[in-house]
């Protein structure tokens, strides 16, 4: 069984991706709106298809390390079973989505092919 890496506050900036499906769409919309209001964080669009490396429908939340200690425990408590993918933001997309990948809930298999160097 693969070990799931829990979020660590070791980066300056992060993305949190709420993963959801048709059955949990309404909850994901409500949660993302609450996050925007409660924390004043930038909440991206609700994407109703897999996009980029993300295998499920998703919504991206951008935040900084100063929000981490309040936001992450709150998010874990209020995610109601949604899987949340969190990653640090550095200058290396592959490392951000592998070495700096953290999960609330179950992990998902990401499509990392777009980050692979082609020769």
Short mmCIF file of C-alpha atoms in Angstrom, two decimals:
data_model
loop_
_atom_site.label_atom_id
_atom_site.label_comp_id
_atom_site.label_asym_id
_atom_site.label_seq_id
_atom_site.Cartn_x
_atom_site.Cartn_y
_atom_site.Cartn_z
CA UNK A 1 0.00 0.00 0.00
CA UNK A 2 1.33 3.43 -0.99
CA UNK A 3 1.93 5.83 1.87
CA UNK A 4 -0.06 9.07 1.63
CA UNK A 5 1.92 12.22 2.35
CA UNK A 6 -0.01 14.63 4.56
CA UNK A 7 0.37 18.41 4.00
CA UNK A 8 3.51 20.09 5.35
CA UNK A 9 4.05 23.83 5.63
CA UNK A 10 7.48 23.97 3.98
CA UNK A 11 6.74 26.08 0.88
CA UNK A 12 5.97 29.75 0.33
CA UNK A 13 2.98 29.11 -1.94
CA UNK A 14 0.54 26.27 -2.59
CA UNK A 15 -2.37 25.04 -4.65
CA UNK A 16 -5.15 22.95 -3.16
CA UNK A 17 -7.31 21.08 -5.67
CA UNK A 18 -10.74 19.94 -4.55
CA UNK A 19 -11.58 16.72 -6.43
CA UNK A 20 -15.24 15.93 -6.99
CA UNK A 21 -17.71 14.19 -9.29
CA UNK A 22 -21.23 14.85 -10.55
CA UNK A 23 -22.69 13.52 -7.29
CA UNK A 24 -20.58 15.87 -5.16
CA UNK A 25 -20.64 18.91 -7.47
CA UNK A 26 -23.08 20.96 -5.37
CA UNK A 27 -21.06 20.36 -2.22
CA UNK A 28 -17.79 21.27 -3.99
CA UNK A 29 -19.32 24.54 -5.22
CA UNK A 30 -20.57 25.37 -1.73
CA UNK A 31 -17.22 24.48 -0.14
CA UNK A 32 -15.22 26.55 -2.65
CA UNK A 33 -17.49 29.56 -2.12
CA UNK A 34 -17.15 29.22 1.65
CA UNK A 35 -13.36 29.06 1.33
CA UNK A 36 -13.30 32.24 -0.75
CA UNK A 37 -15.45 34.12 1.77
CA UNK A 38 -13.96 32.74 4.99
CA UNK A 39 -10.28 32.90 4.05
CA UNK A 40 -10.21 35.46 1.24
CA UNK A 41 -8.23 33.05 -0.94
CA UNK A 42 -8.24 32.97 -4.71
CA UNK A 43 -10.66 30.23 -5.80
CA UNK A 44 -10.47 29.14 -9.42
CA UNK A 45 -13.20 27.89 -11.68
CA UNK A 46 -15.19 24.74 -11.06
CA UNK A 47 -13.88 22.45 -13.81
CA UNK A 48 -16.31 19.66 -14.71
CA UNK A 49 -13.86 17.43 -16.56
CA UNK A 50 -10.36 16.11 -15.93
CA UNK A 51 -7.83 18.77 -16.89
CA UNK A 52 -4.03 18.85 -16.82
CA UNK A 53 -2.66 16.25 -14.43
CA UNK A 54 -5.94 16.02 -12.51
CA UNK A 55 -7.91 12.77 -12.98
CA UNK A 56 -11.22 14.15 -11.69
CA UNK A 57 -13.29 17.30 -11.84
CA UNK A 58 -11.57 19.93 -9.74
CA UNK A 59 -11.36 23.43 -8.35
CA UNK A 60 -8.03 25.10 -7.57
CA UNK A 61 -7.43 27.26 -4.50
CA UNK A 62 -4.24 29.32 -4.28
CA UNK A 63 -2.79 30.16 -0.88
CA UNK A 64 0.43 31.15 0.87
CA UNK A 65 2.28 29.66 3.83
CA UNK A 66 0.76 32.20 6.23
CA UNK A 67 -2.69 30.70 5.54
CA UNK A 68 -1.55 27.09 5.94
CA UNK A 69 -1.95 26.57 9.70
CA UNK A 70 -5.55 27.82 9.74
CA UNK A 71 -6.73 26.77 6.27
CA UNK A 72 -5.48 23.17 6.01
CA UNK A 73 -6.95 21.86 9.31
CA UNK A 74 -10.23 23.67 8.52
CA UNK A 75 -10.29 22.16 5.03
CA UNK A 76 -9.60 18.67 6.37
CA UNK A 77 -12.45 19.03 8.87
CA UNK A 78 -14.95 20.39 6.30
CA UNK A 79 -14.11 18.38 3.15
CA UNK A 80 -16.84 15.82 3.93
CA UNK A 81 -15.09 12.95 2.16
CA UNK A 82 -13.75 14.89 -0.85
CA UNK A 83 -10.19 14.12 -1.83
CA UNK A 84 -8.00 17.23 -1.71
CA UNK A 85 -4.68 17.35 -3.57
CA UNK A 86 -2.28 19.96 -2.18
CA UNK A 87 1.10 20.79 -3.65
CA UNK A 88 3.84 23.30 -3.18
CA UNK A 89 4.58 25.81 -5.91
CA UNK A 90 8.20 25.92 -7.00
CA UNK A 91 9.84 26.34 -10.37
CA UNK A 92 9.56 22.59 -11.05
CA UNK A 93 6.07 21.34 -12.00
CA UNK A 94 7.09 17.68 -11.90
CA UNK A 95 8.47 17.95 -8.36
CA UNK A 96 5.45 20.01 -7.29
CA UNK A 97 3.15 17.18 -8.38
CA UNK A 98 5.34 14.33 -7.03
CA UNK A 99 7.84 15.21 -4.29
CA UNK A 100 5.71 18.09 -2.97
CA UNK A 101 2.35 16.34 -3.39
CA UNK A 102 0.18 16.08 -0.27
CA UNK A 103 -3.29 14.65 0.28
CA UNK A 104 -6.32 15.07 2.46
CA UNK A 105 -8.27 11.86 2.00
CA UNK A 106 -7.31 9.20 -0.49
CA UNK A 107 -4.64 9.85 -3.09
CA UNK A 108 -5.38 9.74 -6.81
CA UNK A 109 -3.17 8.80 -9.74
CA UNK A 110 -2.09 12.00 -11.50
CA UNK A 111 -1.34 12.24 -15.24
CA UNK A 112 2.26 13.43 -15.04
CA UNK A 113 3.07 12.96 -18.75
CA UNK A 114 2.79 16.69 -19.46
CA UNK A 115 5.68 17.34 -17.07
CA UNK A 116 8.03 14.81 -18.61
CA UNK A 117 10.85 16.17 -20.75
CA UNK A 118 10.67 15.00 -24.34
CA UNK A 119 13.88 14.50 -26.27
#
